[in-house]
């Protein structure tokens, strides 16, 4: 029998019988790998394991440990869920069912609507399908045949999807009696899905368009083992406890209202946290030679055409008219910064020019993707635009990397770094992009930093370095970014006079550290579970008198701490001392200062901490010194 040779990721080759599949390859490497395999990357494309291999193919066996492998696994689980729903509700119309980061979903149209009370019945039907170990079989048909099939079943959503596809072969996947329009890939069979759970149901507009029908989106997750599923569900439970939307209401930090969907309202206590963040931000920028500017929120359409946003970002912008001229609400601060630079003649002696702007921007996000402070339509960016000579690129990028590192350490965040390169939809020449990308890469390598390359994920005007922070639940959030830009200086005809007396183009670095300040605030709420360190806490201490006879002394303690710059309240309600302490802990107040006859007589307080409980007695002067030192050093209260 003839044989074929395939290449493995490590460069080695393996001989197989002609007609062998990717699953056969996995089995030849080892039974453990074959059991764990979910799919295969064949010549760079992710395929199902039953895919036949050809001589000379490069093949990587995928498992649940990789994102692509998880996607194959969970997309298969979404088909099992859809199959179960169709068994229970044959009149359901199916839309789409992709894998997502932590699981999968399927959008469906069914009447009556599915609720979480229906989940046990659906899961029981899924168990039957898994136990039957039904093979996922791929079928190819002509587009016309696919249309005939789904039209005959009145599957309006599938018909629309097929009509949008190019002419040619259309693929189905079938398990048991269930057939679904799908490109795949899938697991070999349903029996490999060992553990799954349906999580929630939500509304979702068909194709994300609020003018189209509202469907139900059923969310679930799946894992290769029950142990992994249980660990995930425990993590999810903890994440729900820390949900910034829930804590924002509980701690009276912010709210949302129907008159402004996607537009947050910050309450007094929320503003205290935001202002503390910005005081830290401004203090650190002053140390590093930044000047702060402010630019208008609404500017003429001409500016956005010049910047390229009109062509590349128009669908996310808001517009208005003034004196019969078209204006746009800014989605980014960049063009305003360019105009400030251009307002005067610049010399090489002026560079680097570091201009920071805490600028409010507006972006049109579809209602279905809005999510607390994480995805809003109005937010504030802690932008900076650095105007530099080409020779200054490495030093300035290194300076920003060190700046980001300093800020994130102040909050206890670990992070990793990614370098994103030129996207298809971009401006500028190949030479500009190569120079800019090399500049960022050189800075990272000079710092000795590990980084991942994201091909084609740069901004439309330049490559970027993204910083992804990890919170206490090990979730990753992209926040800081450094973007190198040769295109915008060209578009705005920016210049400086060089030492040779000639005109030269500056290079622009776009840079944020918090990113969206609102989103960063939400991340902090969840990271600290609302228990902010002392320097950020809206209320830093509550003075608790043990009886009404000591109310006046409690107020005098509050006044002295307040005069020292601390944020302090008195709980002079008629509740018991234990209730007052419990109430302060619920509000995540760091310190409770209990006062009674003994404390009044010795000008002291009994200190209780929200985590460390009883910390003994100290004079009021000692408490002031301790708390002001903790605030000044921005201690993390660990």
XYZ file of C-alpha atoms in Angstrom:
638
model
C 0.000 0.000 0.000
C 1.312 3.489 -0.886
C 2.261 5.906 1.853
C 2.330 9.662 2.444
C 4.673 11.856 4.444
C 3.388 14.725 6.586
C 5.344 17.405 8.434
C 4.780 18.094 12.156
C 5.136 21.484 13.896
C 8.600 20.608 15.253
C 9.862 20.063 11.682
C 9.901 16.270 11.890
C 8.030 14.081 9.397
C 5.830 11.032 9.821
C 4.974 8.321 7.327
C 1.311 7.244 7.095
C -0.714 4.982 4.873
C -2.315 6.745 1.921
C -5.850 7.858 2.842
C -4.984 8.388 6.508
C -6.817 11.133 8.399
C -5.653 13.672 10.952
C -7.110 11.390 13.628
C -4.973 8.520 12.307
C -1.944 10.799 12.619
C -2.835 11.616 16.225
C -3.250 7.898 16.979
C 0.148 7.142 15.439
C 1.755 9.696 17.749
C 0.030 8.327 20.836
C -3.331 7.109 22.124
C -3.411 9.845 24.765
C -3.073 12.546 22.107
C -5.741 10.890 19.944
C -8.120 10.861 22.898
C -7.432 14.535 23.729
C -7.440 15.768 20.114
C -10.275 18.067 19.052
C -9.172 19.116 15.558
C -6.146 19.668 13.333
C -4.464 22.614 11.672
C -3.667 21.386 8.155
C -1.505 23.733 6.079
C -2.578 26.585 8.340
C -6.344 25.868 8.226
C -8.288 24.330 11.124
C -10.074 21.145 10.036
C -12.016 18.264 11.583
C -10.005 15.209 12.666
C -11.599 12.887 10.053
C -10.130 15.068 7.262
C -7.942 12.953 4.902
C -4.301 14.010 4.648
C -2.224 14.447 1.503
C 1.454 13.877 0.912
C 3.484 16.919 2.021
C 0.812 18.413 4.318
C 1.937 20.297 7.413
C -0.235 19.130 10.297
C -0.642 20.231 13.912
C -2.969 18.233 16.172
C -5.122 20.575 18.268
C -6.361 19.900 21.787
C -8.529 21.746 24.288
C -5.362 23.496 25.531
C -5.372 25.789 22.474
C -7.996 28.407 21.633
C -8.603 26.831 18.219
C -9.019 23.424 19.842
C -11.470 24.809 22.398
C -13.441 26.470 19.612
C -13.864 23.160 17.757
C -14.951 21.447 20.985
C -17.443 24.118 22.006
C -18.843 24.715 18.531
C -19.628 20.995 18.501
C -21.371 21.443 21.868
C -23.495 24.248 20.393
C -24.707 21.790 17.729
C -25.576 19.255 20.412
C -27.596 21.923 22.231
C -29.368 22.959 19.012
C -30.093 19.310 18.240
C -31.616 18.857 21.703
C -33.774 21.978 21.345
C -35.034 20.815 17.950
C -36.016 17.441 19.446
C -38.003 19.188 22.165
C -39.334 22.031 19.977
C -39.387 20.970 16.320
C -40.852 24.319 15.176
C -37.806 26.278 16.404
C -35.944 28.333 13.787
C -32.155 28.250 14.186
C -29.862 31.184 13.402
C -26.168 30.888 14.344
C -24.281 28.981 17.051
C -20.592 29.860 17.388
C -17.990 29.115 20.030
C -17.010 32.105 22.184
C -14.180 32.680 24.647
C -15.633 30.750 27.593
C -18.246 28.615 25.902
C -20.790 28.834 23.113
C -24.229 30.134 22.266
C -26.996 29.515 19.766
C -29.446 32.168 18.561
C -32.917 30.734 18.108
C -36.477 31.830 17.310
C -39.015 29.801 19.257
C -42.452 30.241 20.813
C -43.044 30.177 23.693
C -39.653 31.612 24.663
C -37.150 29.393 26.426
C -36.403 30.258 30.060
C -33.804 28.943 32.476
C -36.502 26.638 33.870
C -36.291 24.788 30.544
C -32.539 24.165 30.868
C -32.745 20.838 32.781
C -34.915 19.300 30.050
C -32.568 20.545 27.308
C -29.508 19.282 29.200
C -31.163 15.880 29.682
C -31.734 15.653 25.927
C -28.121 16.711 25.323
C -26.981 13.887 27.623
C -28.834 11.391 25.413
C -27.136 12.750 22.286
C -23.703 12.610 23.924
C -24.324 9.098 25.222
C -25.350 7.988 21.703
C -21.906 9.126 20.485
C -23.329 10.362 17.171
C -20.738 11.053 14.472
C -20.428 14.595 13.107
C -20.620 13.980 9.360
C -19.669 16.646 6.837
C -21.682 16.939 3.620
C -21.220 19.192 0.591
C -24.098 20.256 -1.656
C -24.671 22.879 -4.329
C -25.914 26.282 -3.169
C -29.213 25.781 -5.011
C -29.800 22.452 -3.260
C -29.043 24.012 0.125
C -31.527 26.814 -0.561
C -34.209 24.319 -1.609
C -33.687 22.280 1.540
C -33.893 25.150 4.028
C -36.690 26.953 2.162
C -38.762 23.793 2.319
C -38.416 23.855 6.120
C -39.089 27.623 6.246
C -35.692 28.139 7.929
C -35.634 31.854 7.126
C -32.387 32.618 8.955
C -30.439 29.817 7.309
C -31.848 30.825 3.909
C -30.605 34.387 4.387
C -27.157 33.122 5.354
C -26.967 30.874 2.303
C -28.104 33.659 -0.030
C -25.207 35.803 1.225
C -22.652 33.091 0.443
C -20.762 32.951 -2.832
C -21.865 30.401 -5.401
C -20.275 27.010 -4.962
C -20.362 24.118 -2.509
C -22.275 24.586 0.751
C -21.411 22.423 3.753
C -23.744 20.751 6.238
C -22.846 18.895 9.399
C -25.096 16.104 10.574
C -25.231 14.261 13.878
C -28.025 11.724 14.195
C -31.140 13.185 12.564
C -29.988 16.768 13.105
C -28.641 18.635 10.066
C -27.246 22.179 10.288
C -25.728 24.622 7.846
C -22.130 24.911 9.023
C -18.548 25.325 7.788
C -17.226 23.367 10.767
C -14.900 21.987 11.882
C -16.316 19.642 14.521
C -15.260 16.851 16.832
C -15.400 13.321 15.387
C -18.482 12.548 17.471
C -20.762 13.836 20.226
C -19.414 11.357 22.784
C -16.261 13.412 23.248
C -18.222 16.192 24.985
C -17.897 14.899 28.533
C -19.156 17.881 30.552
C -21.430 20.791 29.675
C -23.757 23.295 31.294
C -26.344 25.773 30.016
C -25.722 29.121 31.667
C -28.153 31.850 30.676
C -30.561 33.183 28.100
C -30.606 36.696 26.659
C -32.041 38.675 23.770
C -30.015 39.267 20.615
C -31.018 41.027 17.415
C -30.617 38.980 14.249
C -27.197 39.852 12.807
C -26.739 42.478 15.536
C -29.158 44.866 13.825
C -31.749 46.500 16.116
C -34.075 46.819 13.112
C -34.166 43.013 12.679
C -36.055 40.385 14.727
C -35.128 39.828 18.353
C -33.946 36.265 18.908
C -33.107 34.310 22.037
C -29.440 33.634 22.688
C -28.888 30.516 24.773
C -25.432 30.490 26.387
C -23.601 27.394 27.554
C -20.138 26.036 28.161
C -18.432 22.670 27.742
C -15.251 20.968 28.944
C -13.482 17.640 28.435
C -14.049 16.694 32.099
C -16.479 17.377 34.939
C -13.604 18.583 37.118
C -12.760 21.346 34.641
C -16.436 22.289 34.352
C -16.819 22.466 38.148
C -13.734 24.677 38.407
C -15.132 26.989 35.737
C -18.538 27.206 37.428
C -16.826 28.098 40.708
C -14.839 30.792 38.886
C -18.038 32.067 37.254
C -19.789 32.256 40.620
C -16.928 34.352 42.013
C -16.970 36.571 38.910
C -20.711 37.153 39.341
C -20.137 38.246 42.945
C -17.598 40.761 41.636
C -19.714 41.988 38.697
C -19.042 45.731 38.567
C -22.637 46.442 37.532
C -23.941 44.819 40.718
C -21.272 46.357 42.967
C -21.636 49.753 41.285
C -25.252 49.855 42.448
C -24.561 48.313 45.844
C -21.764 50.792 46.608
C -23.616 53.743 45.025
C -20.863 54.434 42.469
C -22.715 54.833 39.162
C -25.958 54.091 37.351
C -27.482 53.791 33.877
C -30.862 55.155 32.800
C -33.214 54.476 29.864
C -32.851 58.060 28.622
C -29.165 57.414 27.930
C -28.457 53.781 26.990
C -24.723 53.236 27.105
C -24.099 56.577 28.830
C -22.996 56.170 32.481
C -24.059 58.487 35.319
C -21.400 58.741 38.040
C -22.549 59.337 41.607
C -20.581 61.293 44.246
C -18.783 58.194 45.566
C -17.943 57.076 42.045
C -16.507 60.506 41.315
C -14.248 60.214 44.347
C -12.676 57.083 42.876
C -12.402 58.605 39.397
C -10.828 61.784 40.772
C -8.327 59.771 42.818
C -7.375 57.865 39.663
C -6.905 61.117 37.767
C -4.898 62.764 40.561
C -2.497 59.822 40.405
C -2.476 60.077 36.595
C -1.676 63.804 36.581
C 0.973 63.465 39.269
C 2.816 60.781 37.293
C 2.521 62.713 34.008
C 4.025 65.844 35.547
C 7.029 63.794 36.670
C 7.578 62.632 33.076
C 7.396 65.952 31.283
C 3.866 65.829 29.847
C 1.757 68.944 29.240
C -2.013 68.605 29.437
C -4.345 69.943 26.730
C -8.086 69.889 26.041
C -9.712 69.857 22.603
C -13.368 70.287 21.467
C -15.864 67.422 21.462
C -17.574 68.517 18.200
C -15.528 69.411 15.103
C -16.189 69.975 11.407
C -16.558 67.006 9.063
C -13.582 68.340 7.075
C -11.258 67.478 9.967
C -12.491 63.866 10.114
C -12.097 63.500 6.368
C -8.542 64.781 6.674
C -7.713 62.411 9.523
C -9.162 59.377 7.726
C -11.797 58.665 10.359
C -14.591 59.579 7.929
C -13.580 56.767 5.586
C -12.468 54.235 8.178
C -14.703 54.852 11.219
C -17.844 56.677 10.062
C -20.271 53.917 11.065
C -19.196 54.347 14.716
C -19.552 58.141 14.816
C -22.338 60.563 15.792
C -23.136 63.608 13.642
C -24.865 66.957 13.865
C -25.276 70.128 11.828
C -24.322 73.657 12.822
C -25.078 76.568 10.484
C -25.840 74.059 7.719
C -22.355 72.513 8.030
C -21.726 68.861 8.922
C -20.006 68.269 12.232
C -19.026 65.045 14.012
C -18.799 64.217 17.706
C -15.246 63.026 18.216
C -14.725 59.269 18.545
C -11.009 59.840 19.221
C -8.848 62.680 20.496
C -6.067 62.365 17.907
C -7.026 65.041 15.322
C -7.400 67.698 18.013
C -3.893 66.942 19.226
C -2.571 67.323 15.679
C -4.118 70.812 15.434
C -2.587 71.889 18.755
C 0.829 70.837 17.487
C 0.257 72.672 14.217
C -0.805 75.899 15.932
C 2.818 77.115 16.045
C 6.156 76.592 14.310
C 8.132 73.761 15.913
C 11.869 73.134 16.110
C 13.762 69.947 16.782
C 14.649 71.604 20.099
C 10.945 71.395 21.069
C 10.888 67.635 20.593
C 9.937 65.324 22.125
C 6.684 67.201 22.739
C 4.448 65.157 25.028
C 0.823 66.352 25.071
C -1.688 64.524 27.278
C -5.461 64.842 27.073
C -8.183 63.451 29.297
C -10.737 63.560 26.502
C -14.357 62.442 26.438
C -15.259 60.593 23.232
C -18.478 59.129 21.832
C -18.772 56.001 19.718
C -21.911 54.377 18.387
C -22.033 50.852 19.790
C -24.941 48.567 18.967
C -27.291 48.093 21.898
C -26.661 44.348 22.015
C -22.979 44.776 22.920
C -23.400 47.397 25.665
C -22.203 46.014 29.007
C -21.924 48.150 32.134
C -18.763 50.273 32.097
C -16.965 47.712 29.918
C -18.759 48.715 26.703
C -20.334 52.170 26.634
C -21.115 54.863 24.094
C -19.470 57.723 25.978
C -16.135 57.313 27.718
C -12.964 59.144 28.612
C -9.542 58.256 27.269
C -6.322 59.176 29.043
C -4.715 59.988 25.729
C -1.285 61.347 25.017
C 0.302 62.258 21.699
C 4.058 62.443 21.584
C 5.606 64.354 18.685
C 9.139 63.123 18.172
C 11.984 62.804 15.705
C 12.647 59.353 14.199
C 15.817 59.101 16.293
C 13.772 59.451 19.503
C 11.416 56.516 18.833
C 13.168 53.852 20.879
C 13.815 55.997 23.965
C 10.272 57.393 24.016
C 8.657 53.974 23.590
C 10.874 52.579 26.342
C 9.852 55.506 28.552
C 6.168 54.709 27.992
C 6.720 51.004 28.669
C 8.347 51.923 32.009
C 5.481 54.343 32.731
C 2.838 51.670 32.099
C 4.754 49.197 34.262
C 4.864 51.716 37.140
C 1.138 52.438 36.963
C 0.047 48.808 36.758
C 2.258 47.827 39.680
C 0.471 50.488 41.736
C -2.727 48.429 41.344
C -1.048 45.027 41.689
C -1.634 44.002 38.066
C 0.489 41.524 36.135
C 0.372 41.925 32.369
C 1.561 40.550 29.058
C 2.383 42.383 25.832
C 1.311 41.962 22.199
C 2.661 43.630 19.051
C -0.029 44.186 16.398
C 0.907 44.731 12.751
C -0.673 46.298 9.663
C -4.370 45.523 8.994
C -5.885 45.266 5.517
C -7.832 48.523 5.973
C -4.983 50.972 6.606
C -3.347 54.186 5.463
C 0.311 54.928 4.652
C 3.042 53.325 2.600
C 4.702 49.938 3.101
C 7.906 51.751 4.034
C 6.136 53.761 6.759
C 4.625 50.620 8.237
C 7.868 48.675 8.179
C 9.759 51.519 9.878
C 7.052 51.981 12.502
C 6.746 48.258 13.270
C 10.532 47.904 13.546
C 10.614 50.855 15.954
C 8.174 49.192 18.346
C 9.848 45.794 18.039
C 13.284 47.306 18.772
C 12.005 48.926 21.980
C 10.454 45.661 23.208
C 13.619 43.712 22.472
C 15.827 46.345 24.098
C 13.708 45.918 27.253
C 14.017 42.137 26.945
C 10.235 41.749 27.061
C 8.433 38.668 25.842
C 5.670 39.527 23.396
C 3.189 37.900 21.063
C 2.754 39.117 17.463
C -0.830 39.731 16.309
C -0.609 39.864 12.547
C -2.994 42.380 10.949
C -4.461 43.673 14.230
C -2.901 47.154 14.243
C -4.784 50.468 14.095
C -5.620 51.731 10.601
C -2.888 54.369 10.907
C -0.094 52.401 12.570
C 1.208 49.326 14.426
C 0.775 49.103 18.183
C 1.923 47.526 21.413
C -0.991 46.404 23.596
C -0.747 45.681 27.318
C -3.133 43.033 28.669
C -3.544 43.140 32.437
C -4.592 40.149 34.549
C -7.031 40.685 37.388
C -7.259 38.584 40.540
C -9.393 35.995 38.708
C -6.686 35.693 36.012
C -8.935 37.304 33.398
C -7.143 39.310 30.731
C -8.100 42.911 29.857
C -6.494 44.981 27.110
C -5.879 48.477 28.496
C -2.693 50.405 27.693
C -1.556 50.786 24.105
C 1.364 52.429 22.308
C 0.716 53.205 18.641
C 3.382 54.516 16.282
C 2.062 56.689 13.464
C 3.700 58.079 10.340
C 0.403 58.546 8.495
C -1.290 61.226 10.619
C 1.667 63.674 10.446
C 1.504 63.289 6.663
C -2.235 63.903 6.524
C -1.980 67.024 8.703
C 1.252 68.234 7.087
C 3.037 68.405 10.460
C 6.585 69.745 10.406
C 9.512 70.788 12.525
C 12.694 72.594 11.666
C 15.695 70.305 11.942
C 19.258 71.216 12.922
C 19.981 71.493 9.189
C 17.433 74.301 8.875
C 15.137 72.193 6.682
C 11.552 71.078 7.300
C 11.032 67.507 8.556
C 8.052 65.311 9.466
C 7.696 64.370 13.121
C 6.615 60.880 14.133
C 3.540 60.643 16.389
C 3.085 58.163 19.235
C -0.529 57.667 20.315
C -0.649 56.330 23.857
C -3.114 55.483 26.630
C -2.413 53.902 30.019
C -5.808 53.372 31.642
C -7.370 53.194 28.163
C -11.026 53.955 28.720
C -11.084 55.365 32.245
C -14.638 54.100 32.748
C -13.684 50.583 31.662
C -10.572 50.665 33.872
C -12.810 51.720 36.775
C -15.035 48.684 36.106
C -11.983 46.399 36.019
C -10.801 47.807 39.362
C -14.229 47.264 40.947
C -14.110 43.587 39.980
C -10.405 43.165 40.745
C -10.854 44.486 44.289
C -14.450 43.148 44.619
C -15.423 46.698 45.576
C -12.916 46.728 48.463
C -10.737 49.526 47.090
C -7.380 50.208 48.726
C -7.483 53.118 51.130
C -6.274 55.753 48.661
C -9.166 54.948 46.286
C -11.918 54.140 48.797
C -14.847 56.607 48.599
C -15.194 56.441 52.383
C -11.901 55.666 54.083
C -13.146 55.385 57.657
C -16.377 55.383 59.643
C -16.390 56.544 63.255
C -18.764 54.346 65.283
C -19.937 55.614 68.698
C -21.029 52.768 71.004
C -23.844 54.928 72.405
C -25.442 58.318 71.708
C -23.542 59.785 74.658
C -20.383 59.617 72.546
C -21.795 61.113 69.326
C -20.122 64.469 69.870
C -16.735 62.896 70.487
C -17.213 60.757 67.360
C -17.922 63.900 65.338
C -14.818 65.608 66.707
C -12.721 62.587 65.642
C -14.294 62.761 62.176
C -13.570 66.480 61.897
C -9.897 66.036 62.788
C -9.434 63.243 60.256
C -11.301 65.265 57.646
C -9.037 68.245 58.276
C -6.062 65.937 57.623
C -7.469 65.187 54.150
C -9.186 61.879 54.895
C -12.691 60.884 53.789
C -14.562 60.053 56.988
C -18.172 59.604 58.103
C -19.883 59.130 61.457
C -22.569 56.486 61.926
C -24.676 58.107 64.642
C -27.762 56.029 63.890
C -29.622 54.294 66.701
C -28.553 50.846 65.508
C -26.345 48.588 67.629
C -22.555 48.818 67.356
C -22.394 45.348 65.730
C -24.949 46.397 63.119
C -23.008 49.593 62.342
C -19.766 47.666 61.887
C -21.477 45.100 59.675
C -23.013 47.911 57.593
C -19.584 49.551 57.131
C -18.064 46.234 56.078
C -20.874 45.696 53.563
C -20.018 49.094 52.078
C -16.346 48.013 51.963
C -15.138 50.835 54.218
C -11.480 50.049 55.062
C -11.467 51.264 58.687
C -14.059 51.385 61.468
C -13.040 53.583 64.407
C -15.065 52.628 67.493
C -15.342 55.182 70.314
C -16.777 54.891 73.830
C -16.065 56.165 77.314
C -12.487 54.820 77.472
C -11.574 56.212 74.046
C -13.126 59.583 74.809
C -11.125 59.803 78.012
C -7.804 59.006 76.267
C -8.377 60.873 72.956
C -8.171 57.549 71.129
C -10.157 55.109 68.997
C -10.463 51.324 68.812
C -9.451 50.355 65.271
C -11.208 47.665 63.273
C -10.167 46.808 59.712
C -12.547 45.287 57.131
C -10.151 42.340 56.634
C -7.863 42.293 59.676
C -10.659 42.811 62.227
C -9.554 44.188 65.644
C -6.282 46.146 65.393
C -6.141 47.523 68.924
C -6.374 51.079 70.212
C -4.467 54.165 69.026
C -4.627 57.881 69.658
C -6.387 60.038 67.104
C -3.037 61.572 66.132
C -1.571 58.090 65.577
C -4.545 57.076 63.423
C -4.185 60.212 61.311
C -0.481 59.500 60.794
C -1.126 55.837 59.934
C -3.932 56.491 57.451
C -2.314 59.461 55.720
C 0.878 57.415 55.275
C -1.149 54.542 53.784
C -2.822 56.961 51.372
C 0.440 58.702 50.434
C 2.180 55.412 49.603
C -0.906 54.085 47.820
C -0.712 50.845 49.778
C -2.686 47.957 48.305
C -4.041 46.886 51.698
C -2.787 43.326 51.269
